[in-house]
mmCIF file with all atom_site columns, C-alpha atoms in Angstrom:
data_model
loop_
_atom_site.group_PDB
_atom_site.id
_atom_site.type_symbol
_atom_site.label_atom_id
_atom_site.label_alt_id
_atom_site.label_comp_id
_atom_site.label_asym_id
_atom_site.label_entity_id
_atom_site.label_seq_id
_atom_site.pdbx_PDB_ins_code
_atom_site.Cartn_x
_atom_site.Cartn_y
_atom_site.Cartn_z
_atom_site.occupancy
_atom_site.B_iso_or_equiv
_atom_site.pdbx_formal_charge
_atom_site.auth_seq_id
_atom_site.auth_comp_id
_atom_site.auth_asym_id
_atom_site.auth_atom_id
_atom_site.pdbx_PDB_model_num
ATOM 1   C CA . ALA A 1 1   ? 68.809 123.062 44.839 1.00 0.00 ? 1   ALA A CA 1
ATOM 2   C CA . GLN A 1 2   ? 69.800 123.501 48.427 1.00 0.00 ? 2   GLN A CA 1
ATOM 3   C CA . SER A 1 3   ? 73.160 124.882 49.451 1.00 0.00 ? 3   SER A CA 1
ATOM 4   C CA . VAL A 1 4   ? 74.983 125.976 52.564 1.00 0.00 ? 4   VAL A CA 1
ATOM 5   C CA . THR A 1 5   ? 77.593 128.685 53.024 1.00 0.00 ? 5   THR A CA 1
ATOM 6   C CA . GLN A 1 6   ? 79.762 128.841 56.093 1.00 0.00 ? 6   GLN A CA 1
ATOM 7   C CA . LEU A 1 7   ? 81.560 132.148 56.453 1.00 0.00 ? 7   LEU A CA 1
ATOM 8   C CA . GLY A 1 8   ? 85.060 131.769 57.781 1.00 0.00 ? 8   GLY A CA 1
ATOM 9   C CA . SER A 1 9   ? 86.935 128.534 57.306 1.00 0.00 ? 9   SER A CA 1
ATOM 10  C CA . HIS A 1 10  ? 88.952 129.259 60.481 1.00 0.00 ? 10  HIS A CA 1
ATOM 11  C CA . VAL A 1 11  ? 87.757 130.949 63.657 1.00 0.00 ? 11  VAL A CA 1
ATOM 12  C CA . SER A 1 12  ? 89.910 131.508 66.723 1.00 0.00 ? 12  SER A CA 1
ATOM 13  C CA . VAL A 1 13  ? 88.569 132.539 70.128 1.00 0.00 ? 13  VAL A CA 1
ATOM 14  C CA . SER A 1 14  ? 89.973 132.761 73.620 1.00 0.00 ? 14  SER A CA 1
ATOM 15  C CA . GLU A 1 15  ? 88.843 130.366 76.304 1.00 0.00 ? 15  GLU A CA 1
ATOM 16  C CA . GLY A 1 16  ? 85.760 131.820 77.960 1.00 0.00 ? 16  GLY A CA 1
ATOM 17  C CA . ALA A 1 17  ? 84.870 134.027 74.987 1.00 0.00 ? 17  ALA A CA 1
ATOM 18  C CA . LEU A 1 18  ? 81.731 133.870 72.903 1.00 0.00 ? 18  LEU A CA 1
ATOM 19  C CA . VAL A 1 19  ? 81.731 131.416 70.022 1.00 0.00 ? 19  VAL A CA 1
ATOM 20  C CA . LEU A 1 20  ? 79.872 132.461 66.857 1.00 0.00 ? 20  LEU A CA 1
ATOM 21  C CA . LEU A 1 21  ? 80.004 130.294 63.758 1.00 0.00 ? 21  LEU A CA 1
ATOM 22  C CA . ARG A 1 22  ? 78.041 131.539 60.779 1.00 0.00 ? 22  ARG A CA 1
ATOM 23  C CA . CYS A 1 23  ? 75.853 129.535 58.421 1.00 0.00 ? 23  CYS A CA 1
ATOM 24  C CA . ASN A 1 24  ? 73.604 130.740 55.620 1.00 0.00 ? 24  ASN A CA 1
ATOM 25  C CA . TYR A 1 25  ? 71.479 128.437 53.555 1.00 0.00 ? 25  TYR A CA 1
ATOM 26  C CA . SER A 1 26  ? 69.573 128.399 50.319 1.00 0.00 ? 26  SER A CA 1
ATOM 27  C CA . SER A 1 27  ? 66.499 126.241 49.968 1.00 0.00 ? 27  SER A CA 1
ATOM 28  C CA . SER A 1 28  ? 63.397 126.327 47.823 1.00 0.00 ? 28  SER A CA 1
ATOM 29  C CA . VAL A 1 29  ? 61.292 124.717 50.536 1.00 0.00 ? 29  VAL A CA 1
ATOM 30  C CA . PRO A 1 30  ? 61.197 125.093 54.331 1.00 0.00 ? 30  PRO A CA 1
ATOM 31  C CA . PRO A 1 31  ? 64.549 123.686 55.372 1.00 0.00 ? 31  PRO A CA 1
ATOM 32  C CA . TYR A 1 32  ? 65.670 121.289 58.000 1.00 0.00 ? 32  TYR A CA 1
ATOM 33  C CA . LEU A 1 33  ? 68.978 122.530 59.398 1.00 0.00 ? 33  LEU A CA 1
ATOM 34  C CA . PHE A 1 34  ? 71.726 120.802 61.312 1.00 0.00 ? 34  PHE A CA 1
ATOM 35  C CA . TRP A 1 35  ? 75.053 121.491 62.962 1.00 0.00 ? 35  TRP A CA 1
ATOM 36  C CA . TYR A 1 36  ? 77.610 118.727 63.272 1.00 0.00 ? 36  TYR A CA 1
ATOM 37  C CA . VAL A 1 37  ? 80.989 118.662 65.018 1.00 0.00 ? 37  VAL A CA 1
ATOM 38  C CA . GLN A 1 38  ? 84.004 116.629 63.960 1.00 0.00 ? 38  GLN A CA 1
ATOM 39  C CA . TYR A 1 39  ? 86.954 115.969 66.236 1.00 0.00 ? 39  TYR A CA 1
ATOM 40  C CA . PRO A 1 40  ? 90.257 114.847 64.699 1.00 0.00 ? 40  PRO A CA 1
ATOM 41  C CA . ASN A 1 41  ? 90.143 111.388 63.161 1.00 0.00 ? 41  ASN A CA 1
ATOM 42  C CA . GLN A 1 42  ? 86.485 110.990 64.036 1.00 0.00 ? 42  GLN A CA 1
ATOM 43  C CA . GLY A 1 43  ? 83.184 110.996 62.221 1.00 0.00 ? 43  GLY A CA 1
ATOM 44  C CA . LEU A 1 44  ? 80.609 113.756 62.487 1.00 0.00 ? 44  LEU A CA 1
ATOM 45  C CA . GLN A 1 45  ? 78.497 114.077 65.625 1.00 0.00 ? 45  GLN A CA 1
ATOM 46  C CA . LEU A 1 46  ? 75.133 115.816 65.645 1.00 0.00 ? 46  LEU A CA 1
ATOM 47  C CA . LEU A 1 47  ? 75.178 118.970 67.809 1.00 0.00 ? 47  LEU A CA 1
ATOM 48  C CA . LEU A 1 48  ? 71.652 120.206 67.202 1.00 0.00 ? 48  LEU A CA 1
ATOM 49  C CA . LYS A 1 49  ? 68.922 120.428 64.613 1.00 0.00 ? 49  LYS A CA 1
ATOM 50  C CA . TYR A 1 50  ? 66.009 122.600 63.540 1.00 0.00 ? 50  TYR A CA 1
ATOM 51  C CA . THR A 1 51  ? 63.026 120.979 61.861 1.00 0.00 ? 51  THR A CA 1
ATOM 52  C CA . THR A 1 52  ? 59.890 122.874 62.894 1.00 0.00 ? 52  THR A CA 1
ATOM 53  C CA . GLY A 1 53  ? 58.641 124.828 65.886 1.00 0.00 ? 53  GLY A CA 1
ATOM 54  C CA . ALA A 1 54  ? 60.820 126.945 68.146 1.00 0.00 ? 54  ALA A CA 1
ATOM 55  C CA . THR A 1 55  ? 63.451 128.820 66.163 1.00 0.00 ? 55  THR A CA 1
ATOM 56  C CA . LEU A 1 56  ? 66.022 128.790 68.965 1.00 0.00 ? 56  LEU A CA 1
ATOM 57  C CA . VAL A 1 57  ? 67.331 125.282 69.383 1.00 0.00 ? 57  VAL A CA 1
ATOM 58  C CA . LYS A 1 58  ? 69.638 124.013 72.067 1.00 0.00 ? 58  LYS A CA 1
ATOM 59  C CA . GLY A 1 59  ? 72.114 121.245 71.537 1.00 0.00 ? 59  GLY A CA 1
ATOM 60  C CA . ILE A 1 60  ? 74.798 119.337 73.343 1.00 0.00 ? 60  ILE A CA 1
ATOM 61  C CA . ASN A 1 61  ? 77.857 120.854 75.021 1.00 0.00 ? 61  ASN A CA 1
ATOM 62  C CA . GLY A 1 62  ? 76.148 124.209 75.617 1.00 0.00 ? 62  GLY A CA 1
ATOM 63  C CA . PHE A 1 63  ? 75.719 125.117 71.957 1.00 0.00 ? 63  PHE A CA 1
ATOM 64  C CA . GLU A 1 64  ? 72.614 126.689 70.500 1.00 0.00 ? 64  GLU A CA 1
ATOM 65  C CA . ALA A 1 65  ? 71.500 128.026 67.135 1.00 0.00 ? 65  ALA A CA 1
ATOM 66  C CA . GLU A 1 66  ? 68.727 130.285 65.930 1.00 0.00 ? 66  GLU A CA 1
ATOM 67  C CA . PHE A 1 67  ? 66.821 129.801 62.692 1.00 0.00 ? 67  PHE A CA 1
ATOM 68  C CA . LYS A 1 68  ? 66.168 133.173 61.060 1.00 0.00 ? 68  LYS A CA 1
ATOM 69  C CA . LYS A 1 69  ? 64.087 132.747 57.952 1.00 0.00 ? 69  LYS A CA 1
ATOM 70  C CA . SER A 1 70  ? 64.293 136.395 56.925 1.00 0.00 ? 70  SER A CA 1
ATOM 71  C CA . GLU A 1 71  ? 68.086 136.209 56.958 1.00 0.00 ? 71  GLU A CA 1
ATOM 72  C CA . THR A 1 72  ? 68.296 132.587 55.723 1.00 0.00 ? 72  THR A CA 1
ATOM 73  C CA . SER A 1 73  ? 70.710 131.989 58.567 1.00 0.00 ? 73  SER A CA 1
ATOM 74  C CA . PHE A 1 74  ? 71.337 129.356 61.217 1.00 0.00 ? 74  PHE A CA 1
ATOM 75  C CA . HIS A 1 75  ? 74.315 130.623 63.193 1.00 0.00 ? 75  HIS A CA 1
ATOM 76  C CA . LEU A 1 76  ? 75.829 128.512 65.967 1.00 0.00 ? 76  LEU A CA 1
ATOM 77  C CA . THR A 1 77  ? 76.731 130.113 69.292 1.00 0.00 ? 77  THR A CA 1
ATOM 78  C CA . LYS A 1 78  ? 78.111 129.228 72.681 1.00 0.00 ? 78  LYS A CA 1
ATOM 79  C CA . PRO A 1 79  ? 78.456 131.833 75.446 1.00 0.00 ? 79  PRO A CA 1
ATOM 80  C CA . SER A 1 80  ? 81.791 130.624 76.783 1.00 0.00 ? 80  SER A CA 1
ATOM 81  C CA . ALA A 1 81  ? 84.325 128.580 74.837 1.00 0.00 ? 81  ALA A CA 1
ATOM 82  C CA . HIS A 1 82  ? 86.157 125.653 76.374 1.00 0.00 ? 82  HIS A CA 1
ATOM 83  C CA . MET A 1 83  ? 89.386 124.145 75.152 1.00 0.00 ? 83  MET A CA 1
ATOM 84  C CA . SER A 1 84  ? 87.474 120.956 74.384 1.00 0.00 ? 84  SER A CA 1
ATOM 85  C CA . ASP A 1 85  ? 85.365 122.840 71.810 1.00 0.00 ? 85  ASP A CA 1
ATOM 86  C CA . ALA A 1 86  ? 88.294 122.952 69.403 1.00 0.00 ? 86  ALA A CA 1
ATOM 87  C CA . ALA A 1 87  ? 87.085 120.974 66.403 1.00 0.00 ? 87  ALA A CA 1
ATOM 88  C CA . GLU A 1 88  ? 85.612 121.405 62.943 1.00 0.00 ? 88  GLU A CA 1
ATOM 89  C CA . TYR A 1 89  ? 81.965 122.388 62.690 1.00 0.00 ? 89  TYR A CA 1
ATOM 90  C CA . PHE A 1 90  ? 79.682 121.690 59.750 1.00 0.00 ? 90  PHE A CA 1
ATOM 91  C CA . CYS A 1 91  ? 76.335 123.207 58.929 1.00 0.00 ? 91  CYS A CA 1
ATOM 92  C CA . ALA A 1 92  ? 73.962 121.144 56.804 1.00 0.00 ? 92  ALA A CA 1
ATOM 93  C CA . VAL A 1 93  ? 70.573 121.542 55.144 1.00 0.00 ? 93  VAL A CA 1
ATOM 94  C CA . SER A 1 94  ? 68.046 118.904 54.179 1.00 0.00 ? 94  SER A CA 1
ATOM 95  C CA . GLU A 1 95  ? 64.849 119.199 52.230 1.00 0.00 ? 95  GLU A CA 1
ATOM 96  C CA . GLY A 1 96  ? 63.532 116.061 53.843 1.00 0.00 ? 96  GLY A CA 1
ATOM 97  C CA . GLY A 1 97  ? 61.836 113.529 51.638 1.00 0.00 ? 97  GLY A CA 1
ATOM 98  C CA . ALA A 1 98  ? 62.453 109.830 51.501 1.00 0.00 ? 98  ALA A CA 1
ATOM 99  C CA . THR A 1 99  ? 66.221 109.860 51.771 1.00 0.00 ? 99  THR A CA 1
ATOM 100 C CA . ASN A 1 100 ? 66.773 112.932 53.986 1.00 0.00 ? 100 ASN A CA 1
ATOM 101 C CA . LYS A 1 101 ? 69.706 113.912 51.832 1.00 0.00 ? 101 LYS A CA 1
ATOM 102 C CA . LEU A 1 102 ? 71.992 116.325 53.672 1.00 0.00 ? 102 LEU A CA 1
ATOM 103 C CA . ILE A 1 103 ? 74.035 118.991 51.926 1.00 0.00 ? 103 ILE A CA 1
ATOM 104 C CA . PHE A 1 104 ? 76.994 120.131 53.982 1.00 0.00 ? 104 PHE A CA 1
ATOM 105 C CA . GLY A 1 105 ? 78.895 123.384 54.146 1.00 0.00 ? 105 GLY A CA 1
ATOM 106 C CA . THR A 1 106 ? 82.655 123.443 53.794 1.00 0.00 ? 106 THR A CA 1
ATOM 107 C CA . GLY A 1 107 ? 83.201 123.531 57.531 1.00 0.00 ? 107 GLY A CA 1
ATOM 108 C CA . THR A 1 108 ? 84.671 125.955 60.058 1.00 0.00 ? 108 THR A CA 1
ATOM 109 C CA . LEU A 1 109 ? 87.702 124.987 62.089 1.00 0.00 ? 109 LEU A CA 1
ATOM 110 C CA . LEU A 1 110 ? 87.403 126.406 65.586 1.00 0.00 ? 110 LEU A CA 1
ATOM 111 C CA . ALA A 1 111 ? 90.585 127.032 67.581 1.00 0.00 ? 111 ALA A CA 1
ATOM 112 C CA . VAL A 1 112 ? 90.367 127.903 71.273 1.00 0.00 ? 112 VAL A CA 1
ATOM 113 C CA . GLN A 1 113 ? 93.306 129.778 72.738 1.00 0.00 ? 113 GLN A CA 1
ATOM 114 C CA . PRO A 1 114 ? 94.161 129.490 76.456 1.00 0.00 ? 114 PRO A CA 1
ATOM 115 C CA . GLU B 2 1   ? 80.550 103.919 70.344 1.00 0.00 ? 1   GLU B CA 1
ATOM 116 C CA . THR B 2 2   ? 78.519 105.896 67.846 1.00 0.00 ? 2   THR B CA 1
ATOM 117 C CA . GLY B 2 3   ? 76.116 103.168 66.761 1.00 0.00 ? 3   GLY B CA 1
ATOM 118 C CA . VAL B 2 4   ? 77.656 103.069 63.287 1.00 0.00 ? 4   VAL B CA 1
ATOM 119 C CA . THR B 2 5   ? 80.826 101.012 63.028 1.00 0.00 ? 5   THR B CA 1
ATOM 120 C CA . GLN B 2 6   ? 83.260 101.291 60.141 1.00 0.00 ? 6   GLN B CA 1
ATOM 121 C CA . THR B 2 7   ? 86.138 98.931  59.441 1.00 0.00 ? 7   THR B CA 1
ATOM 122 C CA . PRO B 2 8   ? 88.983 99.188  58.877 1.00 0.00 ? 8   PRO B CA 1
ATOM 123 C CA . ARG B 2 9   ? 89.858 102.529 60.476 1.00 0.00 ? 9   ARG B CA 1
ATOM 124 C CA . HIS B 2 10  ? 92.935 102.890 58.284 1.00 0.00 ? 10  HIS B CA 1
ATOM 125 C CA . LEU B 2 11  ? 93.739 101.343 54.907 1.00 0.00 ? 11  LEU B CA 1
ATOM 126 C CA . VAL B 2 12  ? 96.741 101.683 52.638 1.00 0.00 ? 12  VAL B CA 1
ATOM 127 C CA . MET B 2 13  ? 96.389 100.137 49.209 1.00 0.00 ? 13  MET B CA 1
ATOM 128 C CA . GLY B 2 14  ? 98.204 100.093 45.929 1.00 0.00 ? 14  GLY B CA 1
ATOM 129 C CA . MET B 2 15  ? 96.563 101.216 42.730 1.00 0.00 ? 15  MET B CA 1
ATOM 130 C CA . THR B 2 16  ? 96.148 97.652  41.503 1.00 0.00 ? 16  THR B CA 1
ATOM 131 C CA . ASN B 2 17  ? 94.656 96.285  44.725 1.00 0.00 ? 17  ASN B CA 1
ATOM 132 C CA . LYS B 2 18  ? 91.052 95.385  45.466 1.00 0.00 ? 18  LYS B CA 1
ATOM 133 C CA . LYS B 2 19  ? 89.730 96.114  48.931 1.00 0.00 ? 19  LYS B CA 1
ATOM 134 C CA . SER B 2 20  ? 86.403 96.698  50.649 1.00 0.00 ? 20  SER B CA 1
ATOM 135 C CA . LEU B 2 21  ? 85.217 99.099  53.306 1.00 0.00 ? 21  LEU B CA 1
ATOM 136 C CA . LYS B 2 22  ? 82.547 97.905  55.703 1.00 0.00 ? 22  LYS B CA 1
ATOM 137 C CA . CYS B 2 23  ? 79.856 99.795  57.568 1.00 0.00 ? 23  CYS B CA 1
ATOM 138 C CA . GLU B 2 24  ? 77.456 98.311  60.101 1.00 0.00 ? 24  GLU B CA 1
ATOM 139 C CA . GLN B 2 25  ? 74.608 99.849  62.082 1.00 0.00 ? 25  GLN B CA 1
ATOM 140 C CA . HIS B 2 26  ? 72.151 98.349  64.550 1.00 0.00 ? 26  HIS B CA 1
ATOM 141 C CA . LEU B 2 27  ? 70.084 101.460 65.147 1.00 0.00 ? 27  LEU B CA 1
ATOM 142 C CA . GLY B 2 28  ? 67.064 100.281 63.216 1.00 0.00 ? 28  GLY B CA 1
ATOM 143 C CA . HIS B 2 29  ? 67.793 102.780 60.465 1.00 0.00 ? 29  HIS B CA 1
ATOM 144 C CA . ASN B 2 30  ? 66.769 101.996 56.919 1.00 0.00 ? 30  ASN B CA 1
ATOM 145 C CA . ALA B 2 31  ? 68.800 104.482 54.901 1.00 0.00 ? 31  ALA B CA 1
ATOM 146 C CA . MET B 2 32  ? 72.576 104.413 54.565 1.00 0.00 ? 32  MET B CA 1
ATOM 147 C CA . TYR B 2 33  ? 75.074 106.722 52.907 1.00 0.00 ? 33  TYR B CA 1
ATOM 148 C CA . TRP B 2 34  ? 78.683 106.905 51.769 1.00 0.00 ? 34  TRP B CA 1
ATOM 149 C CA . TYR B 2 35  ? 80.490 110.240 51.925 1.00 0.00 ? 35  TYR B CA 1
ATOM 150 C CA . LYS B 2 36  ? 83.998 111.167 50.842 1.00 0.00 ? 36  LYS B CA 1
ATOM 151 C CA . GLN B 2 37  ? 85.870 113.779 52.858 1.00 0.00 ? 37  GLN B CA 1
ATOM 152 C CA . SER B 2 38  ? 89.005 115.192 51.248 1.00 0.00 ? 38  SER B CA 1
ATOM 153 C CA . ALA B 2 39  ? 91.238 117.908 52.628 1.00 0.00 ? 39  ALA B CA 1
ATOM 154 C CA . LYS B 2 40  ? 90.039 121.422 51.778 1.00 0.00 ? 40  LYS B CA 1
ATOM 155 C CA . LYS B 2 41  ? 86.930 120.138 49.964 1.00 0.00 ? 41  LYS B CA 1
ATOM 156 C CA . PRO B 2 42  ? 83.289 119.897 51.017 1.00 0.00 ? 42  PRO B CA 1
ATOM 157 C CA . LEU B 2 43  ? 81.863 116.576 52.068 1.00 0.00 ? 43  LEU B CA 1
ATOM 158 C CA . GLU B 2 44  ? 80.877 114.712 48.921 1.00 0.00 ? 44  GLU B CA 1
ATOM 159 C CA . LEU B 2 45  ? 77.828 112.468 48.945 1.00 0.00 ? 45  LEU B CA 1
ATOM 160 C CA . MET B 2 46  ? 78.702 109.368 46.955 1.00 0.00 ? 46  MET B CA 1
ATOM 161 C CA . PHE B 2 47  ? 75.853 106.889 47.329 1.00 0.00 ? 47  PHE B CA 1
ATOM 162 C CA . VAL B 2 48  ? 72.486 106.674 49.040 1.00 0.00 ? 48  VAL B CA 1
ATOM 163 C CA . TYR B 2 49  ? 70.683 103.458 49.885 1.00 0.00 ? 49  TYR B CA 1
ATOM 164 C CA . SER B 2 50  ? 67.093 103.430 51.059 1.00 0.00 ? 50  SER B CA 1
ATOM 165 C CA . LEU B 2 51  ? 65.524 100.125 52.106 1.00 0.00 ? 51  LEU B CA 1
ATOM 166 C CA . GLU B 2 52  ? 68.550 98.356  50.618 1.00 0.00 ? 52  GLU B CA 1
ATOM 167 C CA . GLU B 2 53  ? 67.989 99.893  47.206 1.00 0.00 ? 53  GLU B CA 1
ATOM 168 C CA . ARG B 2 54  ? 70.441 102.344 45.707 1.00 0.00 ? 54  ARG B CA 1
ATOM 169 C CA . VAL B 2 55  ? 68.558 105.560 45.147 1.00 0.00 ? 55  VAL B CA 1
ATOM 170 C CA . GLU B 2 56  ? 71.390 107.894 44.350 1.00 0.00 ? 56  GLU B CA 1
ATOM 171 C CA . ASN B 2 57  ? 74.763 107.653 42.684 1.00 0.00 ? 57  ASN B CA 1
ATOM 172 C CA . ASN B 2 58  ? 76.420 111.025 42.404 1.00 0.00 ? 58  ASN B CA 1
ATOM 173 C CA . SER B 2 59  ? 78.549 110.511 39.314 1.00 0.00 ? 59  SER B CA 1
ATOM 174 C CA . VAL B 2 60  ? 80.987 108.367 41.210 1.00 0.00 ? 60  VAL B CA 1
ATOM 175 C CA . PRO B 2 61  ? 83.634 106.580 39.095 1.00 0.00 ? 61  PRO B CA 1
ATOM 176 C CA . SER B 2 62  ? 83.020 102.890 38.555 1.00 0.00 ? 62  SER B CA 1
ATOM 177 C CA . ARG B 2 63  ? 86.166 102.001 40.509 1.00 0.00 ? 63  ARG B CA 1
ATOM 178 C CA . PHE B 2 64  ? 83.910 102.534 43.540 1.00 0.00 ? 64  PHE B CA 1
ATOM 179 C CA . SER B 2 65  ? 81.194 99.910  43.825 1.00 0.00 ? 65  SER B CA 1
ATOM 180 C CA . PRO B 2 66  ? 78.697 99.975  46.710 1.00 0.00 ? 66  PRO B CA 1
ATOM 181 C CA . GLU B 2 67  ? 76.766 97.033  48.063 1.00 0.00 ? 67  GLU B CA 1
ATOM 182 C CA . CYS B 2 68  ? 73.944 96.950  50.599 1.00 0.00 ? 68  CYS B CA 1
ATOM 183 C CA . PRO B 2 69  ? 73.023 93.319  51.345 1.00 0.00 ? 69  PRO B CA 1
ATOM 184 C CA . ASN B 2 70  ? 70.619 94.256  54.166 1.00 0.00 ? 70  ASN B CA 1
ATOM 185 C CA . SER B 2 71  ? 69.517 97.295  56.109 1.00 0.00 ? 71  SER B CA 1
ATOM 186 C CA . SER B 2 72  ? 72.306 96.904  58.670 1.00 0.00 ? 72  SER B CA 1
ATOM 187 C CA . HIS B 2 73  ? 75.309 96.577  56.380 1.00 0.00 ? 73  HIS B CA 1
ATOM 188 C CA . LEU B 2 74  ? 76.876 98.677  53.681 1.00 0.00 ? 74  LEU B CA 1
ATOM 189 C CA . PHE B 2 75  ? 80.059 98.013  51.755 1.00 0.00 ? 75  PHE B CA 1
ATOM 190 C CA . LEU B 2 76  ? 82.213 100.040 49.430 1.00 0.00 ? 76  LEU B CA 1
ATOM 191 C CA . HIS B 2 77  ? 84.271 97.882  47.095 1.00 0.00 ? 77  HIS B CA 1
ATOM 192 C CA . LEU B 2 78  ? 87.408 99.513  45.751 1.00 0.00 ? 78  LEU B CA 1
ATOM 193 C CA . HIS B 2 79  ? 89.527 98.551  42.742 1.00 0.00 ? 79  HIS B CA 1
ATOM 194 C CA . THR B 2 80  ? 92.201 100.229 40.636 1.00 0.00 ? 80  THR B CA 1
ATOM 195 C CA . LEU B 2 81  ? 92.038 103.426 42.652 1.00 0.00 ? 81  LEU B CA 1
ATOM 196 C CA . GLN B 2 82  ? 94.038 106.571 42.001 1.00 0.00 ? 82  GLN B CA 1
ATOM 197 C CA . PRO B 2 83  ? 96.116 108.588 44.478 1.00 0.00 ? 83  PRO B CA 1
ATOM 198 C CA . GLU B 2 84  ? 93.482 111.359 44.386 1.00 0.00 ? 84  GLU B CA 1
ATOM 199 C CA . ASP B 2 85  ? 91.036 108.871 45.892 1.00 0.00 ? 85  ASP B CA 1
ATOM 200 C CA . SER B 2 86  ? 92.937 109.099 49.166 1.00 0.00 ? 86  SER B CA 1
ATOM 201 C CA . ALA B 2 87  ? 90.488 110.542 51.694 1.00 0.00 ? 87  ALA B CA 1
ATOM 202 C CA . LEU B 2 88  ? 88.385 109.836 54.755 1.00 0.00 ? 88  LEU B CA 1
ATOM 203 C CA . TYR B 2 89  ? 85.369 107.741 53.768 1.00 0.00 ? 89  TYR B CA 1
ATOM 204 C CA . LEU B 2 90  ? 82.415 108.212 56.061 1.00 0.00 ? 90  LEU B CA 1
ATOM 205 C CA . CYS B 2 91  ? 79.372 106.018 56.387 1.00 0.00 ? 91  CYS B CA 1
ATOM 206 C CA . ALA B 2 92  ? 76.127 107.324 57.855 1.00 0.00 ? 92  ALA B CA 1
ATOM 207 C CA . SER B 2 93  ? 72.657 106.012 58.524 1.00 0.00 ? 93  SER B CA 1
ATOM 208 C CA . SER B 2 94  ? 69.251 107.518 59.202 1.00 0.00 ? 94  SER B CA 1
ATOM 209 C CA . ARG B 2 95  ? 65.613 106.688 59.457 1.00 0.00 ? 95  ARG B CA 1
ATOM 210 C CA . GLU B 2 96  ? 63.789 107.176 56.206 1.00 0.00 ? 96  GLU B CA 1
ATOM 211 C CA . ARG B 2 97  ? 61.424 110.132 56.096 1.00 0.00 ? 97  ARG B CA 1
ATOM 212 C CA . VAL B 2 98  ? 62.328 111.253 59.602 1.00 0.00 ? 98  VAL B CA 1
ATOM 213 C CA . ASN B 2 99  ? 64.624 114.213 59.985 1.00 0.00 ? 99  ASN B CA 1
ATOM 214 C CA . TYR B 2 100 ? 66.477 113.274 63.089 1.00 0.00 ? 100 TYR B CA 1
ATOM 215 C CA . GLY B 2 101 ? 69.707 113.715 61.186 1.00 0.00 ? 101 GLY B CA 1
ATOM 216 C CA . TYR B 2 102 ? 72.353 111.222 60.326 1.00 0.00 ? 102 TYR B CA 1
ATOM 217 C CA . THR B 2 103 ? 74.447 109.046 62.607 1.00 0.00 ? 103 THR B CA 1
ATOM 218 C CA . PHE B 2 104 ? 78.001 108.844 61.311 1.00 0.00 ? 104 PHE B CA 1
ATOM 219 C CA . GLY B 2 105 ? 80.685 106.253 61.750 1.00 0.00 ? 105 GLY B CA 1
ATOM 220 C CA . SER B 2 106 ? 84.254 107.202 62.606 1.00 0.00 ? 106 SER B CA 1
ATOM 221 C CA . GLY B 2 107 ? 85.363 106.755 59.023 1.00 0.00 ? 107 GLY B CA 1
ATOM 222 C CA . THR B 2 108 ? 88.045 104.846 57.148 1.00 0.00 ? 108 THR B CA 1
ATOM 223 C CA . ARG B 2 109 ? 91.198 106.784 56.349 1.00 0.00 ? 109 ARG B CA 1
ATOM 224 C CA . LEU B 2 110 ? 92.217 105.519 52.910 1.00 0.00 ? 110 LEU B CA 1
ATOM 225 C CA . THR B 2 111 ? 95.637 106.121 51.391 1.00 0.00 ? 111 THR B CA 1
ATOM 226 C CA . VAL B 2 112 ? 96.295 105.034 47.805 1.00 0.00 ? 112 VAL B CA 1
ATOM 227 C CA . VAL B 2 113 ? 99.960 104.619 46.948 1.00 0.00 ? 113 VAL B CA 1
#
């Protein structure tokens, strides 16, 4: 069965600093990987996804993630944090198939300090 | 506007009440999902509907009853809930067999008193 581990339930960075949110996955088949962001009292919004092809994927709001099969990782990065990036971030894995079932990590709450 | 609309946004109900949550999408998706999001717990997949047929029920108590009358609408009927059922209930939709990811609604914040 697939699973996702997000290291660090809380991450705090200064405005302008690098953002690095870690995600490791477990999957018995080539995975499809996703990052979602959730702002307070909102649903989840898709940031970016990896399905096939280029292992470095770019998403919205300046975020990107790199699929590393050898490390079973899909870490999310952004070169320079903005105050508006403060939110909760979820990594998810899907094995595809008819229902595209997504399995989510426990989330990482990102705080951005001025 | 996310493309998936959930109503109501907030709901307070007593343990003996019956209420329903509604989810609507007009994205042309044909799979819909209910998730439960509780504080300090992972997102829990409750139900999956594909082409209006329930294809997954993850050991959800019978006090939660889903209904999918067509590909655009999904309901979650609630009755005799417990305080531990208080959570954010999220609806999502996707295209079957295409991994574009899910589109989520804004959720219904449910409080059981």
